[in-house]
Amino acid sequence: MAAAPQVPFDRIHDPVLRRIGERVAASQRLSIADGLALFRTRDLAGLGALADAVNRAKNGDVVTFASNQHINPTNICVLRKTCVFCGYARLPKENGAYRYTLDQVLAEAAQAADGMTREFHIVGGLDMKAGLAYYAEMFRALKANFPHVHIKALTAVEIAHIARIEKMPWRDVLVALKEAGLDTMPGGGAETFSAAVRERISDKKLAGAEYIGVHRTAHIVGIRTNCTMLYGHVETPDDRLQHLQMLRDLQDETGGFLAYIPLAYHPDDNALGKELGRQGTATTGWDDLKQLAVGRLFLDNFQHVKSHWIMVTPQLSQVALHYGVNDLEGTVVREKIYHAVGAQTPQAMSLAEILRLIRGAGKTPSERDSFYRILRTEFDATPVPVGAS
Ligand code: V47
Ligand code: SF4
């Protein structure tokens, strides 16, 4: 059990926040009303100090990151027209639609042959032609070729889609995929659980309670998962807290969540952004920091809160390390960039950059595996490839 947080009351000026701080110092659970007060406060620095105290009690000053590689095997999705916030999906005959063959997946995964990638993060659209056999074969082949690489794949929404097209229960799909090599699941597809919000932004997508149901089933069969919340679109603070409460309740029940990752809504290149007239206006830094800090405080049974720097910028993610965040995730952090050969994609952060961000915030960088076990905290020596001894 984590030590009680050492709340720095001298840095909290809002009296409402100080009262909540007393509850936090006594390790008492926050209510939805407390959460609403946290979202209302103008004392952002005080909120950060409170969230940082809780994070320090759980994780000290360690900030983790992982070396992973994303693979998106298909962008064909039956919900293309109804997830109005998504700019990625295509209908089967639309320009730009693709579905990888197994060879194409393996060719993309071949970058992992350097032995530095520790995790494949595999997600895609709800493609009628990508069923259980497609993914089971893929995972088996990846494990055969890259036995040391962890497979974090398929959101709850994709699992439910596979179950539907195969006419199988969620549980059987999960067990079959686990046998094929699935290790953990990412948290995508949660969006915001509120039925009214879902109707507006992703009508037809798996309901919030079903998302929770798939994750519960995964935890029961021994697959740990992450969870997310898409924020900064049409949802209210109350919607956000109801969402967090559902995540907290499942974590009480199973303890199967590894990390919570808030995802800042980006309004460009999607129908919702156009409808709202929001092009070029992503979430504000103020809201991003609040969302992360409130998540840390409300989700008292979570060990890890991750900032997705690709969505909120590396700079804001660095500041977020003092707002309750203990883990940084980007699309790719690949060790080979450390040795800088060739071009870096704009979606990758080099090891040197990530170390600079974490150390610059006065924290201790640590590379972790997919279960958050610390692999190393020393980075001056030549990195050891996975599996080498
Ligand atoms: O489910 C889609 C979101 C998610 C937009 O579990 C958008 O380790 C912002 O879940 N603006 C996929 N967000 C990404 C995801 C994720 C990312 C990193 C790590 C993990 C993990 C999970 O991206 C989707 C959706 O919520 N998304 N469109 C948009 N316009
Ligand atoms: Fe996009 Fe996922 Fe919705 Fe498909 S289910 S449209 S990929 S967000």
Short mmCIF file of C-alpha atoms and ligand atoms in Angstrom, two decimals:
data_model
loop_
_atom_site.label_atom_id
_atom_site.label_comp_id
_atom_site.label_asym_id
_atom_site.label_seq_id
_atom_site.Cartn_x
_atom_site.Cartn_y
_atom_site.Cartn_z
CA MET A 1 0.00 0.00 0.00
CA ALA A 2 1.23 3.49 -0.86
CA ALA A 3 2.29 5.88 1.92
CA ALA A 4 -0.17 8.67 2.76
CA PRO A 5 0.36 11.67 0.46
CA GLN A 6 2.31 14.57 1.97
CA VAL A 7 -0.02 17.35 0.86
CA PRO A 8 1.78 20.74 0.56
CA PHE A 9 -1.02 22.91 2.00
CA ASP A 10 1.15 26.03 1.75
CA ARG A 11 0.95 25.74 -2.05
CA ILE A 12 -2.86 25.41 -2.16
CA HIS A 13 -4.75 28.70 -2.06
CA ASP A 14 -8.35 27.77 -2.94
CA PRO A 15 -10.14 26.98 0.37
CA VAL A 16 -12.31 24.34 -1.36
CA LEU A 17 -9.18 22.65 -2.67
CA ARG A 18 -7.61 22.76 0.80
CA ARG A 19 -10.64 20.96 2.24
CA ILE A 20 -10.36 18.29 -0.45
CA GLY A 21 -6.63 18.19 0.28
CA GLU A 22 -7.39 17.22 3.88
CA ARG A 23 -9.39 14.26 2.61
CA VAL A 24 -6.59 13.32 0.23
CA ALA A 25 -4.02 13.52 3.06
CA ALA A 26 -6.22 11.09 5.03
CA SER A 27 -6.35 8.75 1.96
CA GLN A 28 -10.12 9.22 1.69
CA ARG A 29 -11.90 8.58 -1.58
CA LEU A 30 -13.19 11.60 -3.56
CA SER A 31 -16.82 11.93 -4.58
CA ILE A 32 -18.22 13.21 -7.86
CA ALA A 33 -19.00 16.51 -6.07
CA ASP A 34 -15.32 16.76 -5.07
CA GLY A 35 -14.33 16.05 -8.66
CA LEU A 36 -16.61 18.84 -9.92
CA ALA A 37 -14.99 21.23 -7.44
CA LEU A 38 -11.57 20.21 -8.76
CA PHE A 39 -12.66 20.98 -12.32
CA ARG A 40 -14.07 24.37 -11.15
CA THR A 41 -11.04 25.60 -9.24
CA ARG A 42 -8.96 28.49 -10.62
CA ASP A 43 -6.07 27.35 -8.43
CA LEU A 44 -4.48 25.18 -11.11
CA ALA A 45 -1.08 25.18 -9.41
CA GLY A 46 -2.71 24.07 -6.15
CA LEU A 47 -4.52 21.27 -7.99
CA GLY A 48 -1.20 20.18 -9.50
CA ALA A 49 0.50 20.21 -6.10
CA LEU A 50 -2.24 17.96 -4.73
CA ALA A 51 -2.05 15.52 -7.65
CA ASP A 52 1.74 15.53 -7.48
CA ALA A 53 1.64 14.63 -3.78
CA VAL A 54 -0.56 11.63 -4.54
CA ASN A 55 1.66 10.57 -7.42
CA ARG A 56 4.83 10.90 -5.34
CA ALA A 57 3.31 8.73 -2.60
CA LYS A 58 2.71 6.01 -5.22
CA ASN A 59 5.62 6.33 -7.61
CA GLY A 60 8.24 8.57 -5.95
CA ASP A 61 9.93 10.78 -8.52
CA VAL A 62 10.21 8.02 -11.12
CA VAL A 63 8.76 8.71 -14.57
CA THR A 64 8.54 5.75 -16.92
CA PHE A 65 8.42 5.30 -20.67
CA ALA A 66 8.46 2.28 -22.97
CA SER A 67 9.96 1.44 -26.31
CA ASN A 68 7.08 0.39 -28.52
CA GLN A 69 6.05 0.20 -32.13
CA HIS A 70 2.57 0.87 -33.47
CA ILE A 71 1.03 -1.31 -36.19
CA ASN A 72 -2.38 -0.43 -37.64
CA PRO A 73 -3.31 -3.45 -39.77
CA THR A 74 -6.54 -2.08 -41.27
CA ASN A 75 -8.25 1.29 -41.49
CA ILE A 76 -11.46 -0.20 -42.88
CA CYS A 77 -14.23 0.40 -40.39
CA VAL A 78 -17.97 -0.20 -40.35
CA LEU A 79 -18.41 2.81 -38.06
CA ARG A 80 -16.70 5.19 -40.48
CA LYS A 81 -19.80 7.38 -40.84
CA THR A 82 -20.95 7.37 -37.24
CA CYS A 83 -17.74 8.04 -35.24
CA VAL A 84 -17.74 11.70 -36.24
CA PHE A 85 -14.53 12.53 -34.36
CA CYS A 86 -12.42 9.96 -36.24
CA GLY A 87 -10.24 10.96 -39.19
CA TYR A 88 -8.60 7.58 -39.63
CA ALA A 89 -11.27 5.14 -40.80
CA ARG A 90 -12.31 4.39 -44.40
CA LEU A 91 -15.08 2.40 -46.03
CA PRO A 92 -13.84 -0.65 -47.98
CA LYS A 93 -14.05 1.02 -51.42
CA GLU A 94 -12.99 4.48 -50.33
CA ASN A 95 -9.71 6.06 -51.40
CA GLY A 96 -6.95 5.25 -48.97
CA ALA A 97 -8.62 2.13 -47.54
CA TYR A 98 -6.15 -0.64 -46.73
CA ARG A 99 -5.90 -3.99 -44.99
CA TYR A 100 -2.45 -5.51 -44.48
CA THR A 101 -1.68 -9.06 -45.43
CA LEU A 102 0.25 -11.09 -42.91
CA ASP A 103 3.42 -10.45 -44.91
CA GLN A 104 2.82 -6.71 -44.76
CA VAL A 105 2.35 -6.87 -40.99
CA LEU A 106 5.57 -8.86 -40.64
CA ALA A 107 7.42 -6.45 -42.93
CA GLU A 108 6.33 -3.54 -40.78
CA ALA A 109 7.17 -5.43 -37.61
CA ALA A 110 10.63 -6.19 -39.01
CA GLN A 111 11.88 -2.88 -37.63
CA ALA A 112 11.74 -4.70 -34.31
CA ALA A 113 14.53 -7.01 -35.52
CA ASP A 114 17.06 -4.67 -33.89
CA GLY A 115 15.90 -6.17 -30.61
CA MET A 116 15.04 -2.81 -29.03
CA THR A 117 11.27 -2.75 -29.51
CA ARG A 118 9.63 -4.25 -26.46
CA GLU A 119 5.98 -3.89 -27.39
CA PHE A 120 3.78 -3.98 -30.48
CA HIS A 121 0.73 -1.74 -30.07
CA ILE A 122 -1.76 -3.08 -32.62
CA VAL A 123 -5.12 -1.42 -33.27
CA GLY A 124 -7.27 -0.81 -36.33
CA GLY A 125 -10.79 -0.37 -37.66
CA LEU A 126 -13.80 -2.65 -37.37
CA ASP A 127 -13.21 -4.51 -40.61
CA MET A 128 -15.69 -7.24 -41.59
CA LYS A 129 -12.83 -9.16 -43.20
CA ALA A 130 -10.54 -9.02 -40.17
CA GLY A 131 -11.97 -11.65 -37.85
CA LEU A 132 -10.57 -14.04 -35.29
CA ALA A 133 -8.45 -16.03 -37.77
CA TYR A 134 -6.87 -12.84 -39.17
CA TYR A 135 -5.69 -11.67 -35.74
CA ALA A 136 -4.87 -15.09 -34.29
CA GLU A 137 -2.64 -15.84 -37.28
CA MET A 138 -1.01 -12.42 -36.99
CA PHE A 139 -0.25 -12.78 -33.28
CA ARG A 140 1.13 -16.31 -33.75
CA ALA A 141 3.42 -15.14 -36.53
CA LEU A 142 4.60 -12.11 -34.55
CA LYS A 143 5.38 -14.28 -31.53
CA ALA A 144 7.22 -16.80 -33.74
CA ASN A 145 9.35 -14.06 -35.29
CA PHE A 146 9.70 -11.73 -32.29
CA PRO A 147 9.24 -13.91 -29.20
CA HIS A 148 10.46 -11.22 -26.81
CA VAL A 149 8.06 -8.53 -27.99
CA HIS A 150 4.93 -8.03 -25.92
CA ILE A 151 1.67 -7.82 -27.89
CA LYS A 152 -0.70 -5.09 -26.67
CA ALA A 153 -3.54 -5.28 -29.15
CA LEU A 154 -7.20 -4.74 -29.95
CA THR A 155 -9.46 -2.34 -28.12
CA ALA A 156 -12.63 -3.51 -26.37
CA VAL A 157 -14.55 -2.24 -29.40
CA GLU A 158 -12.51 -4.46 -31.74
CA ILE A 159 -12.94 -7.49 -29.45
CA ALA A 160 -16.72 -6.97 -29.45
CA HIS A 161 -16.65 -6.58 -33.25
CA ILE A 162 -14.74 -9.86 -33.70
CA ALA A 163 -17.16 -11.57 -31.30
CA ARG A 164 -20.10 -10.27 -33.30
CA ILE A 165 -18.84 -11.35 -36.72
CA GLU A 166 -17.74 -14.74 -35.39
CA LYS A 167 -20.93 -15.15 -33.33
CA MET A 168 -18.84 -15.98 -30.26
CA PRO A 169 -18.98 -14.67 -26.67
CA TRP A 170 -16.37 -12.02 -25.77
CA ARG A 171 -14.76 -14.46 -23.39
CA ASP A 172 -14.08 -17.10 -26.06
CA VAL A 173 -12.58 -14.52 -28.39
CA LEU A 174 -10.32 -13.24 -25.63
CA VAL A 175 -9.20 -16.73 -24.62
CA ALA A 176 -8.46 -17.68 -28.25
CA LEU A 177 -6.46 -14.49 -28.82
CA LYS A 178 -4.57 -14.95 -25.57
CA GLU A 179 -3.59 -18.43 -26.69
CA ALA A 180 -2.42 -16.94 -29.98
CA GLY A 181 -0.14 -14.44 -28.20
CA LEU A 182 -2.19 -11.46 -27.02
CA ASP A 183 -0.57 -10.19 -23.80
CA THR A 184 -2.47 -7.03 -22.85
CA MET A 185 -5.06 -4.70 -24.38
CA PRO A 186 -4.91 -0.95 -25.01
CA GLY A 187 -7.58 1.40 -23.69
CA GLY A 188 -8.91 2.90 -26.92
CA GLY A 189 -12.58 3.03 -27.86
CA ALA A 190 -13.79 4.35 -24.50
CA GLU A 191 -14.45 7.88 -25.82
CA THR A 192 -16.82 9.32 -23.18
CA PHE A 193 -19.21 6.79 -21.65
CA SER A 194 -22.25 9.11 -21.25
CA ALA A 195 -25.10 7.80 -23.46
CA ALA A 196 -26.01 11.34 -24.59
CA VAL A 197 -22.42 12.11 -25.61
CA ARG A 198 -22.07 8.77 -27.38
CA GLU A 199 -25.22 9.41 -29.33
CA ARG A 200 -23.70 12.66 -30.52
CA ILE A 201 -20.12 11.58 -31.33
CA SER A 202 -20.10 7.80 -31.81
CA ASP A 203 -23.63 6.58 -32.19
CA LYS A 204 -23.54 2.80 -32.85
CA LYS A 205 -20.26 2.23 -31.02
CA LEU A 206 -20.14 -0.24 -28.15
CA ALA A 207 -21.88 1.43 -25.15
CA GLY A 208 -19.90 2.49 -22.08
CA ALA A 209 -21.21 -0.38 -19.96
CA GLU A 210 -20.19 -2.84 -22.69
CA TYR A 211 -16.70 -1.36 -22.89
CA ILE A 212 -16.48 -1.98 -19.15
CA GLY A 213 -17.91 -5.49 -19.71
CA VAL A 214 -15.24 -6.43 -22.26
CA HIS A 215 -12.48 -5.14 -19.95
CA ARG A 216 -13.99 -7.03 -17.00
CA THR A 217 -13.99 -10.22 -19.07
CA ALA A 218 -10.40 -9.60 -20.17
CA HIS A 219 -9.30 -9.12 -16.55
CA ILE A 220 -11.11 -12.31 -15.52
CA VAL A 221 -9.31 -14.37 -18.18
CA GLY A 222 -5.97 -12.85 -17.16
CA ILE A 223 -5.49 -10.09 -19.72
CA ARG A 224 -4.61 -6.75 -18.16
CA THR A 225 -5.72 -3.61 -19.96
CA ASN A 226 -5.37 0.15 -20.13
CA CYS A 227 -8.27 2.58 -20.18
CA THR A 228 -8.81 5.98 -21.73
CA MET A 229 -11.23 8.89 -21.95
CA LEU A 230 -11.61 11.16 -24.96
CA TYR A 231 -12.21 14.68 -23.61
CA GLY A 232 -12.49 18.22 -24.92
CA HIS A 233 -15.39 17.78 -27.37
CA VAL A 234 -19.05 18.03 -26.27
CA GLU A 235 -18.87 16.38 -22.86
CA THR A 236 -19.47 18.14 -19.51
CA PRO A 237 -17.36 17.90 -16.32
CA ASP A 238 -20.10 15.67 -14.90
CA ASP A 239 -19.79 13.31 -17.91
CA ARG A 240 -16.05 13.11 -17.28
CA LEU A 241 -16.54 12.21 -13.64
CA GLN A 242 -19.22 9.60 -14.34
CA HIS A 243 -16.77 8.06 -16.79
CA LEU A 244 -13.96 8.05 -14.21
CA GLN A 245 -16.32 6.53 -11.65
CA MET A 246 -17.06 3.60 -13.96
CA LEU A 247 -13.33 3.01 -14.43
CA ARG A 248 -12.72 3.26 -10.67
CA ASP A 249 -15.55 0.81 -9.92
CA LEU A 250 -14.15 -1.81 -12.29
CA GLN A 251 -10.67 -1.33 -10.87
CA ASP A 252 -12.10 -1.95 -7.37
CA GLU A 253 -13.65 -5.14 -8.68
CA THR A 254 -10.75 -6.64 -10.69
CA GLY A 255 -7.58 -4.56 -10.23
CA GLY A 256 -6.92 -5.35 -13.91
CA PHE A 257 -6.24 -1.85 -15.24
CA LEU A 258 -2.60 -0.97 -15.71
CA ALA A 259 -2.92 2.70 -16.62
CA TYR A 260 -5.37 5.52 -17.28
CA ILE A 261 -4.70 7.67 -20.37
CA PRO A 262 -6.80 10.78 -21.05
CA LEU A 263 -6.92 11.54 -24.79
CA ALA A 264 -7.29 15.18 -25.82
CA TYR A 265 -9.74 15.58 -28.68
CA HIS A 266 -8.24 16.99 -31.90
CA PRO A 267 -10.83 18.75 -34.08
CA ASP A 268 -8.91 18.78 -37.38
CA ASP A 269 -9.78 16.48 -40.28
CA ASN A 270 -12.95 15.07 -38.79
CA ALA A 271 -16.67 15.78 -39.19
CA LEU A 272 -17.25 16.75 -35.55
CA GLY A 273 -14.53 19.39 -35.66
CA LYS A 274 -16.16 20.90 -38.77
CA GLU A 275 -19.63 20.77 -37.22
CA LEU A 276 -18.38 22.52 -34.09
CA GLY A 277 -16.37 25.04 -36.12
CA ARG A 278 -13.36 24.03 -34.07
CA GLN A 279 -10.64 23.48 -36.69
CA GLY A 280 -7.24 24.41 -35.33
CA THR A 281 -8.49 24.68 -31.77
CA ALA A 282 -7.28 21.71 -29.81
CA THR A 283 -7.84 21.47 -26.06
CA THR A 284 -6.17 24.11 -23.89
CA GLY A 285 -3.17 23.45 -21.69
CA TRP A 286 -5.31 24.47 -18.72
CA ASP A 287 -7.88 21.78 -19.49
CA ASP A 288 -5.24 19.13 -20.30
CA LEU A 289 -3.50 19.63 -16.95
CA LYS A 290 -6.81 19.60 -15.09
CA GLN A 291 -7.91 16.42 -16.82
CA LEU A 292 -4.69 14.64 -15.88
CA ALA A 293 -4.65 15.93 -12.29
CA VAL A 294 -8.32 15.13 -11.64
CA GLY A 295 -7.76 11.64 -13.08
CA ARG A 296 -4.85 11.09 -10.68
CA LEU A 297 -6.90 12.27 -7.68
CA PHE A 298 -10.20 10.58 -8.51
CA LEU A 299 -8.71 7.25 -9.63
CA ASP A 300 -7.23 6.47 -6.22
CA ASN A 301 -6.94 2.77 -7.09
CA PHE A 302 -4.76 3.34 -10.20
CA GLN A 303 -0.98 3.20 -10.01
CA HIS A 304 -0.25 4.80 -13.40
CA VAL A 305 -1.47 7.91 -15.21
CA LYS A 306 -0.04 8.37 -18.67
CA SER A 307 0.29 11.54 -20.72
CA HIS A 308 0.02 10.98 -24.46
CA TRP A 309 2.50 13.59 -25.69
CA ILE A 310 1.56 13.12 -29.32
CA MET A 311 -1.84 14.63 -28.46
CA VAL A 312 -0.86 17.32 -25.96
CA THR A 313 2.74 18.09 -27.05
CA PRO A 314 5.94 16.98 -25.33
CA GLN A 315 6.21 20.39 -23.63
CA LEU A 316 2.86 20.12 -21.88
CA SER A 317 3.54 16.49 -21.02
CA GLN A 318 6.70 17.61 -19.27
CA VAL A 319 4.77 20.09 -17.12
CA ALA A 320 2.18 17.33 -16.51
CA LEU A 321 4.86 15.40 -14.63
CA HIS A 322 4.02 17.81 -11.78
CA TYR A 323 0.27 17.25 -12.21
CA GLY A 324 0.05 13.59 -11.28
CA VAL A 325 1.53 11.96 -14.40
CA ASN A 326 4.12 9.19 -13.95
CA ASP A 327 4.35 7.78 -17.47
CA LEU A 328 4.97 9.21 -20.93
CA GLU A 329 3.66 7.63 -24.09
CA GLY A 330 4.13 8.63 -27.68
CA THR A 331 3.49 6.77 -30.86
CA VAL A 332 6.98 5.37 -30.85
CA VAL A 333 9.99 5.67 -28.64
CA ARG A 334 12.59 3.50 -30.29
CA GLU A 335 15.98 2.91 -28.89
CA LYS A 336 17.63 2.91 -32.30
CA ILE A 337 16.91 6.61 -32.51
CA TYR A 338 19.35 6.89 -29.63
CA HIS A 339 22.03 6.03 -32.15
CA ALA A 340 20.46 8.41 -34.64
CA VAL A 341 20.78 6.92 -38.06
CA GLY A 342 18.55 8.21 -40.80
CA ALA A 343 15.43 10.30 -40.55
CA GLN A 344 13.22 10.55 -37.51
CA THR A 345 9.52 10.60 -38.12
CA PRO A 346 7.66 13.50 -36.53
CA GLN A 347 5.76 10.89 -34.52
CA ALA A 348 8.80 9.58 -32.68
CA MET A 349 10.68 11.01 -29.75
CA SER A 350 14.31 10.03 -29.33
CA LEU A 351 15.63 8.63 -26.09
CA ALA A 352 17.79 11.72 -25.64
CA GLU A 353 14.71 13.97 -25.93
CA ILE A 354 12.63 11.96 -23.51
CA LEU A 355 15.47 11.90 -20.95
CA ARG A 356 15.86 15.66 -21.31
CA LEU A 357 12.15 16.24 -20.69
CA ILE A 358 11.99 14.00 -17.62
CA ARG A 359 15.26 15.17 -16.08
CA GLY A 360 14.40 18.77 -16.89
CA ALA A 361 11.30 18.36 -14.72
CA GLY A 362 13.49 17.15 -11.83
CA LYS A 363 12.26 13.56 -12.13
CA THR A 364 14.08 10.25 -12.62
CA PRO A 365 13.62 8.59 -16.02
CA SER A 366 13.15 4.82 -16.13
CA GLU A 367 12.51 2.52 -19.03
CA ARG A 368 9.73 0.04 -18.24
CA ASP A 369 8.20 -3.06 -19.77
CA SER A 370 4.52 -3.39 -20.64
CA PHE A 371 3.65 -4.42 -17.08
CA TYR A 372 5.39 -1.33 -15.70
CA ARG A 373 8.34 -3.29 -14.32
CA ILE A 374 11.40 -1.06 -14.32
CA LEU A 375 14.04 -2.25 -16.79
CA ARG A 376 16.71 0.37 -16.35
CA THR A 377 17.39 3.77 -14.93
CA GLU A 378 20.94 4.15 -16.27
CA PHE A 379 21.16 5.38 -19.84
CA ASP A 380 24.79 6.18 -20.41
CA ALA A 381 25.87 2.65 -21.32
CA THR A 382 25.06 1.09 -24.70
CA PRO A 383 21.52 -0.30 -24.44
CA VAL A 384 21.12 -4.05 -24.16
CA PRO A 385 18.78 -5.57 -26.76
CA VAL A 386 15.78 -7.51 -25.49
CA GLY A 387 16.62 -11.16 -24.98
CA ALA A 388 20.40 -10.63 -24.93
CA SER A 389 22.23 -11.63 -21.80
O1 V47 B 1 -10.13 5.26 -29.22
C1 V47 B 1 -9.77 9.14 -32.29
C2 V47 B 1 -8.92 8.49 -30.00
C3 V47 B 1 -8.07 6.47 -29.54
C4 V47 B 1 -9.43 11.26 -32.23
O2 V47 B 1 -3.82 1.98 -24.22
C5 V47 B 1 -8.92 10.68 -31.07
O3 V47 B 1 -1.68 2.30 -24.21
C6 V47 B 1 -8.24 12.73 -30.34
O4 V47 B 1 -6.59 4.64 -27.35
N1 V47 B 1 -8.74 13.36 -31.43
C7 V47 B 1 -6.97 5.51 -29.92
N2 V47 B 1 -8.33 11.41 -30.14
C8 V47 B 1 -5.68 5.81 -29.18
C9 V47 B 1 -5.61 5.09 -27.86
C10 V47 B 1 -4.30 4.91 -27.18
C11 V47 B 1 -3.23 5.72 -27.50
C12 V47 B 1 -2.02 5.50 -26.84
C13 V47 B 1 -1.88 4.50 -25.90
C14 V47 B 1 -2.97 3.70 -25.61
C15 V47 B 1 -2.82 2.59 -24.62
C16 V47 B 1 -4.20 3.91 -26.22
O5 V47 B 1 -7.77 7.72 -30.13
C17 V47 B 1 -9.47 6.20 -29.98
C18 V47 B 1 -10.09 7.54 -29.80
O6 V47 B 1 -10.53 7.71 -28.48
N3 V47 B 1 -9.17 9.38 -31.13
N4 V47 B 1 -9.93 10.29 -32.98
C19 V47 B 1 -9.35 12.67 -32.40
N5 V47 B 1 -9.84 13.31 -33.47
FE1 SF4 B 2 -12.58 5.33 -36.11
FE2 SF4 B 2 -12.48 3.40 -34.21
FE3 SF4 B 2 -14.78 4.69 -34.74
FE4 SF4 B 2 -13.79 2.98 -36.50
S1 SF4 B 2 -14.51 2.49 -34.42
S2 SF4 B 2 -14.61 4.99 -36.97
S3 SF4 B 2 -11.57 3.34 -36.30
S4 SF4 B 2 -12.89 5.58 -33.86
#
